Short mmCIF file of C-alpha atoms (C1' of nucleotides) in Angstrom, two decimals:
data_model
loop_
_atom_site.label_atom_id
_atom_site.label_comp_id
_atom_site.label_asym_id
_atom_site.label_seq_id
_atom_site.Cartn_x
_atom_site.Cartn_y
_atom_site.Cartn_z
CA UNK G 596 -10.62 20.50 -11.68
CA UNK G 597 -13.36 18.50 -10.03
CA UNK G 598 -15.77 20.93 -11.58
CA UNK G 599 -19.45 21.21 -10.94
CA UNK G 600 -20.59 17.88 -12.22
CA UNK G 601 -21.45 15.37 -9.56
CA UNK G 602 -25.11 14.89 -10.22
CA UNK G 603 -24.74 12.18 -12.80
CA UNK G 604 -23.69 8.73 -11.66
CA UNK G 605 -21.27 8.13 -14.49
CA UNK G 606 -19.46 11.43 -14.50
CA UNK G 607 -16.55 10.22 -12.47
CA UNK G 608 -15.95 7.52 -15.06
CA UNK G 609 -15.75 10.03 -17.86
CA UNK G 610 -12.12 10.86 -17.57
CA UNK G 611 -11.19 7.22 -17.80
CA UNK G 612 -13.73 5.95 -20.27
CA UNK G 613 -13.85 9.11 -22.27
CA UNK G 614 -10.31 8.31 -23.26
CA UNK G 615 -9.32 5.56 -25.61
CA UNK G 616 -5.81 5.10 -24.29
CA UNK G 617 -6.69 4.91 -20.62
CA UNK G 618 -9.18 2.24 -21.47
CA UNK G 619 -6.57 0.24 -23.33
CA UNK G 620 -4.08 0.49 -20.51
CA UNK G 621 -6.65 -0.71 -18.03
CA UNK G 622 -7.70 -3.53 -20.27
CA UNK G 623 -4.14 -4.66 -20.70
CA UNK G 624 -3.35 -4.56 -17.01
CA UNK G 625 -6.55 -6.35 -16.21
CA UNK G 626 -5.88 -9.19 -18.61
CA UNK G 627 -2.26 -9.64 -17.73
CA UNK G 628 -1.87 -8.59 -14.13
CA UNK G 629 1.51 -6.87 -14.22
CA UNK G 630 3.18 -4.98 -16.96
CA UNK G 631 6.26 -2.83 -17.33
CA UNK G 632 6.31 0.40 -19.28
CA UNK G 633 7.98 -1.33 -22.16
CA UNK G 634 5.53 -4.19 -22.24
CA UNK G 635 2.63 -1.78 -22.29
CA UNK G 636 4.25 0.11 -25.14
CA UNK G 637 4.37 -2.93 -27.36
CA UNK G 638 1.06 -4.36 -26.22
CA UNK G 639 -1.20 -1.37 -26.68
CA UNK G 640 -1.89 -0.88 -30.30
CA UNK G 641 0.75 1.64 -31.12
CA UNK G 642 0.55 4.07 -28.22
CA UNK G 643 3.22 6.78 -28.23
CA UNK G 644 5.68 7.04 -25.38
CA UNK G 645 4.54 10.42 -24.15
CA UNK G 646 0.90 9.41 -24.27
CA UNK G 647 1.58 6.28 -22.29
CA UNK G 648 3.56 8.22 -19.69
CA UNK G 649 0.78 10.79 -19.46
CA UNK G 650 -1.98 8.23 -19.04
CA UNK G 651 -0.02 6.21 -16.51
CA UNK G 652 0.52 9.23 -14.33
CA UNK G 653 -3.10 10.31 -14.60
CA UNK G 654 -4.32 6.84 -13.74
CA UNK G 655 -1.91 6.72 -10.84
CA UNK G 656 -3.14 10.09 -9.59
CA UNK G 657 -6.66 8.79 -9.81
CA UNK G 658 -5.68 5.83 -7.63
CA UNK G 659 -6.53 3.30 -10.30
CA UNK G 660 -3.07 1.91 -10.89
CA UNK G 661 0.09 1.70 -8.79
CA UNK G 662 3.70 1.13 -9.68
CA UNK G 663 6.67 -0.41 -7.91
CA UNK G 664 10.17 -1.60 -8.77
CA UNK G 665 10.55 -4.99 -10.29
CA UNK G 666 12.22 -6.99 -7.47
CA UNK G 667 14.16 -9.00 -10.04
CA UNK G 668 15.19 -6.16 -12.29
CA UNK G 669 15.73 -2.87 -10.55
CA UNK G 670 15.54 -0.88 -13.78
CA UNK G 671 11.97 -1.79 -14.45
CA UNK G 672 8.80 -0.42 -13.00
CA UNK G 673 5.86 -2.76 -12.76
CA UNK G 674 2.40 -1.35 -13.06
CA UNK G 675 -0.69 -3.00 -11.75
CA UNK G 676 -4.27 -2.14 -10.93
CA UNK G 677 -5.20 -1.11 -7.43
CA UNK G 678 -8.33 -2.44 -5.79
CA UNK G 679 -10.18 0.53 -7.16
CA UNK G 680 -8.86 -0.30 -10.61
CA UNK G 681 -9.74 -3.95 -10.39
CA UNK G 682 -13.27 -2.96 -9.53
CA UNK G 683 -13.58 -1.64 -13.06
CA UNK G 684 -13.64 -5.25 -14.23
CA UNK G 685 -17.43 -5.53 -14.35
CA UNK G 686 -17.51 -2.62 -16.78
CA UNK G 687 -14.97 -4.30 -19.03
CA UNK G 688 -16.85 -7.55 -18.77
CA UNK G 689 -20.05 -5.90 -19.96
CA UNK G 690 -18.16 -4.29 -22.81
CA UNK G 691 -16.80 -7.65 -23.86
CA UNK G 692 -20.26 -9.12 -23.67
CA UNK G 693 -21.78 -6.33 -25.74
CA UNK G 694 -19.08 -6.51 -28.37
CA UNK G 695 -19.47 -10.23 -28.70
CA UNK G 696 -23.21 -9.91 -29.10
CA UNK G 697 -23.43 -6.97 -31.45
CA UNK G 698 -20.27 -6.85 -33.41
CA UNK G 699 -18.32 -9.68 -34.84
CA UNK G 700 -15.75 -9.48 -32.09
CA UNK G 701 -13.69 -12.60 -31.85
CA UNK G 702 -12.21 -12.74 -28.38
CA UNK G 703 -10.10 -15.70 -27.49
CA UNK G 704 -12.13 -18.76 -26.55
CA UNK G 705 -10.73 -18.52 -23.05
CA UNK G 706 -12.13 -15.01 -22.65
CA UNK G 707 -15.51 -16.05 -23.96
CA UNK G 708 -15.65 -18.78 -21.41
CA UNK G 709 -14.74 -16.43 -18.61
CA UNK G 710 -17.40 -13.95 -19.56
CA UNK G 711 -20.02 -16.63 -19.90
CA UNK G 712 -19.06 -18.22 -16.67
CA UNK G 713 -19.09 -14.86 -14.97
CA UNK G 714 -15.57 -15.42 -13.74
CA UNK G 715 -13.95 -12.55 -15.58
CA UNK G 716 -13.95 -10.26 -12.59
CA UNK G 717 -12.67 -12.88 -10.25
CA UNK G 718 -9.85 -13.89 -12.59
CA UNK G 719 -8.80 -10.29 -13.12
CA UNK G 720 -8.59 -9.86 -9.37
CA UNK G 721 -6.46 -12.94 -8.86
CA UNK G 722 -4.11 -11.84 -11.60
CA UNK G 723 -3.41 -8.55 -9.91
CA UNK G 724 -2.51 -10.24 -6.70
CA UNK G 725 -0.50 -13.16 -7.94
CA UNK G 726 2.00 -12.45 -10.63
CA UNK G 727 2.73 -16.08 -11.34
CA UNK G 728 -0.57 -16.45 -13.15
CA UNK G 729 -0.51 -16.32 -16.94
CA UNK G 730 -2.27 -13.52 -18.81
CA UNK G 731 -5.89 -14.07 -19.76
CA UNK G 732 -5.06 -13.14 -23.30
CA UNK G 733 -2.11 -13.85 -25.56
CA UNK G 734 0.75 -11.32 -25.49
CA UNK G 735 -1.26 -9.16 -27.89
CA UNK G 736 -1.79 -8.80 -31.61
CA UNK G 737 1.17 -6.47 -31.87
CA UNK G 738 -0.04 -4.17 -34.57
CA UNK G 739 1.97 -3.91 -37.73
CA UNK G 740 4.04 -0.76 -37.79
CA UNK G 741 1.61 1.43 -39.65
CA UNK T 601 -13.17 0.91 -41.03
CA UNK T 602 -13.29 -2.37 -39.16
CA UNK T 603 -9.51 -2.39 -39.24
CA UNK T 604 -7.27 -5.18 -38.15
CA UNK T 605 -8.19 -5.37 -34.53
CA UNK T 606 -10.69 -8.00 -33.65
CA UNK T 607 -8.78 -10.14 -31.25
CA UNK T 608 -9.67 -8.20 -28.13
CA UNK T 609 -13.20 -8.41 -26.80
CA UNK T 610 -13.55 -4.74 -26.09
CA UNK T 611 -12.14 -3.29 -29.25
CA UNK T 612 -15.46 -2.69 -30.87
CA UNK T 613 -16.51 -0.59 -27.91
CA UNK T 614 -13.53 1.66 -28.26
CA UNK T 615 -14.99 4.09 -30.71
CA UNK T 616 -17.92 4.73 -28.44
CA UNK T 617 -16.31 4.57 -25.07
CA UNK T 618 -13.07 6.09 -26.15
CA UNK T 619 -15.03 9.26 -26.77
CA UNK T 620 -16.36 11.51 -24.07
CA UNK T 621 -19.17 13.05 -26.10
CA UNK T 622 -20.56 9.82 -27.48
CA UNK T 623 -20.73 8.51 -23.97
CA UNK T 624 -22.63 11.57 -22.79
CA UNK T 625 -25.12 11.37 -25.63
CA UNK T 626 -25.77 7.72 -24.89
CA UNK T 627 -26.15 8.38 -21.20
CA UNK T 628 -28.61 11.15 -21.84
CA UNK T 629 -30.72 9.12 -24.23
CA UNK T 630 -30.67 6.19 -21.89
CA UNK T 631 -31.87 8.17 -18.93
CA UNK T 632 -34.52 10.11 -20.75
CA UNK T 633 -35.68 7.89 -23.58
CA UNK T 634 -36.22 10.49 -26.30
CA UNK T 635 -34.45 13.73 -26.96
CA UNK T 636 -34.40 16.29 -29.72
CA UNK T 637 -31.24 17.85 -31.03
CA UNK T 638 -31.95 21.00 -29.11
CA UNK T 639 -32.59 19.18 -25.86
CA UNK T 640 -29.35 17.29 -26.20
CA UNK T 641 -27.55 20.55 -26.83
CA UNK T 642 -28.65 22.01 -23.54
CA UNK T 643 -28.44 18.78 -21.58
CA UNK T 644 -24.94 17.69 -22.42
CA UNK T 645 -22.50 19.75 -20.55
CA UNK T 646 -21.78 22.39 -23.09
CA UNK T 647 -21.36 20.40 -26.28
CA UNK T 648 -20.95 22.47 -29.45
CA UNK T 649 -23.42 22.15 -32.30
CA UNK T 650 -20.92 20.76 -34.76
CA UNK T 651 -19.63 18.19 -32.29
CA UNK T 652 -23.12 17.03 -31.42
CA UNK T 653 -24.08 16.71 -35.09
CA UNK T 654 -20.92 14.76 -35.74
CA UNK T 655 -21.46 12.32 -32.88
CA UNK T 656 -25.12 11.83 -33.67
CA UNK T 657 -24.32 10.85 -37.22
CA UNK T 658 -21.53 8.55 -36.17
CA UNK T 659 -23.72 6.85 -33.60
CA UNK T 660 -26.47 6.51 -36.17
CA UNK T 661 -24.04 4.98 -38.65
CA UNK T 662 -22.99 2.55 -35.97
CA UNK T 663 -26.62 1.55 -35.50
CA UNK T 664 -26.70 2.65 -31.89
CA UNK T 665 -29.21 5.45 -32.20
CA UNK T 666 -32.03 6.21 -34.62
CA UNK T 667 -33.95 9.37 -35.41
CA UNK T 668 -37.45 10.16 -36.59
CA UNK T 669 -39.75 13.14 -36.88
CA UNK T 670 -41.60 14.31 -33.83
CA UNK T 671 -45.23 13.39 -34.62
CA UNK T 672 -46.41 16.45 -32.70
CA UNK T 673 -43.93 18.94 -34.08
CA UNK T 674 -42.82 18.23 -37.61
CA UNK T 675 -39.81 20.49 -37.30
CA UNK T 676 -38.17 18.39 -34.64
CA UNK T 677 -36.23 15.21 -34.90
CA UNK T 678 -36.36 12.81 -32.01
CA UNK T 679 -33.36 10.65 -31.26
CA UNK T 680 -33.53 7.43 -29.37
CA UNK T 681 -31.42 4.35 -28.77
CA UNK T 682 -31.86 1.32 -30.96
CA UNK T 683 -31.94 -2.14 -29.44
CA UNK T 684 -28.23 -2.32 -29.94
CA UNK T 685 -27.87 0.97 -28.11
CA UNK T 686 -30.11 -0.05 -25.25
CA UNK T 687 -27.98 -3.11 -24.79
CA UNK T 688 -25.21 -0.77 -23.65
CA UNK T 689 -27.18 -0.22 -20.47
CA UNK T 690 -25.37 -2.88 -18.43
CA UNK T 691 -22.12 -1.07 -19.13
CA UNK T 692 -23.55 2.22 -17.92
CA UNK T 693 -25.02 0.49 -14.90
CA UNK T 694 -21.62 -0.86 -13.91
CA UNK T 695 -20.12 2.58 -14.40
CA UNK T 696 -22.73 4.08 -12.13
CA UNK T 697 -22.07 1.39 -9.57
CA UNK T 698 -18.33 1.92 -9.68
CA UNK T 699 -18.63 5.67 -9.40
CA UNK T 700 -20.94 5.40 -6.47
CA UNK T 701 -18.59 3.03 -4.70
CA UNK T 702 -15.27 4.68 -5.36
CA UNK T 703 -15.90 8.33 -5.87
CA UNK T 704 -18.25 10.52 -4.02
CA UNK T 705 -20.69 10.48 -6.87
CA UNK T 706 -24.12 11.62 -5.83
CA UNK T 707 -26.62 10.23 -8.27
CA UNK T 708 -30.23 10.95 -7.72
CA UNK T 709 -31.82 8.66 -5.13
CA UNK T 710 -34.00 7.21 -7.85
CA UNK T 711 -30.97 6.15 -9.84
CA UNK T 712 -29.32 4.61 -6.82
CA UNK T 713 -32.37 2.55 -6.21
CA UNK T 714 -32.49 1.37 -9.79
CA UNK T 715 -28.88 0.30 -9.76
CA UNK T 716 -29.25 -1.49 -6.46
CA UNK T 717 -32.42 -3.16 -7.54
CA UNK T 718 -30.82 -4.20 -10.81
CA UNK T 719 -33.65 -2.58 -12.68
CA UNK T 720 -31.58 0.05 -14.45
CA UNK T 721 -31.35 -1.89 -17.68
CA UNK T 722 -34.98 -2.76 -17.69
CA UNK T 723 -36.07 0.81 -17.03
CA UNK T 724 -33.81 2.16 -19.75
CA UNK T 725 -35.36 -0.27 -22.19
CA UNK T 726 -38.90 0.70 -21.28
CA UNK T 727 -38.06 4.35 -21.67
CA UNK T 728 -36.88 3.87 -25.22
CA UNK T 729 -40.09 2.17 -26.20
CA UNK T 730 -42.62 4.28 -24.38
CA UNK T 731 -42.19 8.00 -24.58
CA UNK T 732 -44.79 8.77 -21.97
CA UNK T 733 -42.44 7.68 -19.20
CA UNK T 734 -40.58 10.36 -17.29
CA UNK T 735 -36.79 10.60 -17.46
CA UNK T 736 -34.83 8.66 -14.88
CA UNK T 737 -32.92 11.77 -14.03
CA UNK T 738 -33.90 15.40 -13.73
CA UNK T 739 -33.67 17.53 -16.89
CA UNK T 740 -29.95 17.94 -16.17
CA UNK T 741 -27.70 20.25 -14.21
CA UNK T 742 -27.38 22.66 -17.13
CA UNK T 743 -23.89 23.90 -16.67
CA UNK T 744 -23.38 27.58 -16.08
CA UNK T 745 -22.13 29.36 -19.18
CA UNK T 746 -18.57 29.79 -18.16
"C1'" DC R 774 -37.73 28.66 -34.74
"C1'" DC R 775 -35.25 23.83 -35.66
"C1'" DG R 776 -31.43 20.91 -37.24
"C1'" DG R 777 -27.49 21.18 -38.96
"C1'" DA R 778 -23.10 22.95 -42.02
"C1'" DT R 779 -19.20 25.93 -42.41
"C1'" DC R 780 -15.45 28.85 -41.13
"C1'" DC R 781 -11.85 29.99 -37.87
"C1'" DG R 782 -8.92 30.83 -33.59
"C1'" DT R 783 -7.37 27.95 -29.80
"C1'" DT R 784 -6.35 23.85 -27.35
"C1'" DT R 785 -5.13 19.22 -27.11
"C1'" DC R 786 -3.22 15.13 -28.99
"C1'" DG R 787 0.15 12.18 -30.80
"C1'" DA R 788 4.46 10.64 -33.66
"C1'" DT R 789 9.23 11.25 -33.51
"C1'" DA R 790 13.61 12.55 -31.78
"C1'" DC R 791 15.98 13.01 -27.93
"C1'" DT R 792 17.77 12.68 -22.89
"C1'" DG R 793 18.90 10.83 -18.03
"C1'" DC Q 194 14.69 1.29 -20.32
"C1'" DA Q 195 11.72 5.01 -18.70
"C1'" DG Q 196 10.40 9.08 -19.64
"C1'" DT Q 197 10.63 14.41 -21.75
"C1'" DA Q 198 10.76 18.00 -25.71
"C1'" DT Q 199 9.26 19.37 -29.87
"C1'" DC Q 200 6.20 20.39 -33.36
"C1'" DG Q 201 2.66 19.31 -36.89
"C1'" DA Q 202 -2.13 17.38 -37.08
"C1'" DA Q 203 -6.44 16.90 -35.38
"C1'" DA Q 204 -10.18 18.02 -32.32
"C1'" DC Q 205 -12.67 21.42 -30.02
"C1'" DG Q 206 -15.59 25.60 -29.07
"C1'" DG Q 207 -17.90 29.65 -30.74
"C1'" DA Q 208 -20.03 32.24 -34.00
"C1'" DT Q 209 -22.48 32.49 -37.99
"C1'" DC Q 210 -25.02 31.10 -41.88
"C1'" DC Q 211 -28.53 28.29 -44.29
"C1'" DG Q 212 -32.47 25.17 -45.82
"C1'" DG Q 213 -36.99 23.73 -44.34
#
DNA sequence: CCGGATCCGTTTCGATACTG
DNA sequence: CAGTATCGAAACGGATCCGG
């Protein structure tokens, strides 16, 4: 349903950024490079299995992420951002910057440095191309089972 | 409810950008400077009165928008972005840039120029301080009552 | 008239159990 | 492990009502 709304420059972002879970998936892939379904499940703060599956397929349809078999473990699917997805990095960077300025967000020191140094986008890109690189952020807070 | 999630740099943006309607309200205020409740109702693509009221109060609680009486028409309330809200402009700018690059978004030529010239943020700021300036974008597509 | 608040039918979301 | 089915909870949209 492309609808009748192409006059505003941010409308095409709405389906991604109008949704909390899509945003979290993108953030996680951007910070870590590759992730399997299971890793995303435990990383995102308590996303349900059906929601994750739904968002992954929508993001894949939108050409923002892509999946492929894990060459080392045939059972797993590895998800990563496409070029189009990686290009969302500047948006995330500005979000991180805003949060740090206006709310008491406490990103990891490493992330702060990246944002300051303007290398966030570049690092996110490298991470999607080279899976040997470590994540930008620790494995995740892993929210307590509510 | 600050919750237990401060380790990621974008978490504090989630409540705004995880919600479609908040995003639209912010976009509209950013492009036009001031808006009354009624104007927002007809500008946003078909938002319901209760939803708009809800989002306006949440955004006000978050310190992102502020309201005051229209000096010329005591019945009206005028909403505008606070400094904190205006500082979201870089995020919107990157969204506009991404949309223009990756989807066939057709922003108004004026908006394209602003984004290219990097003046989007600056113009949004001016518009929130000086209500004599024209909106950056036409009064809005005004979606057909389906 | 303007800015909401309230009620209500419908749709969507999300937690859990379950399956290939 | 990756993903569906189910079903209750929440959000949404529309209409209507109300105080100023």
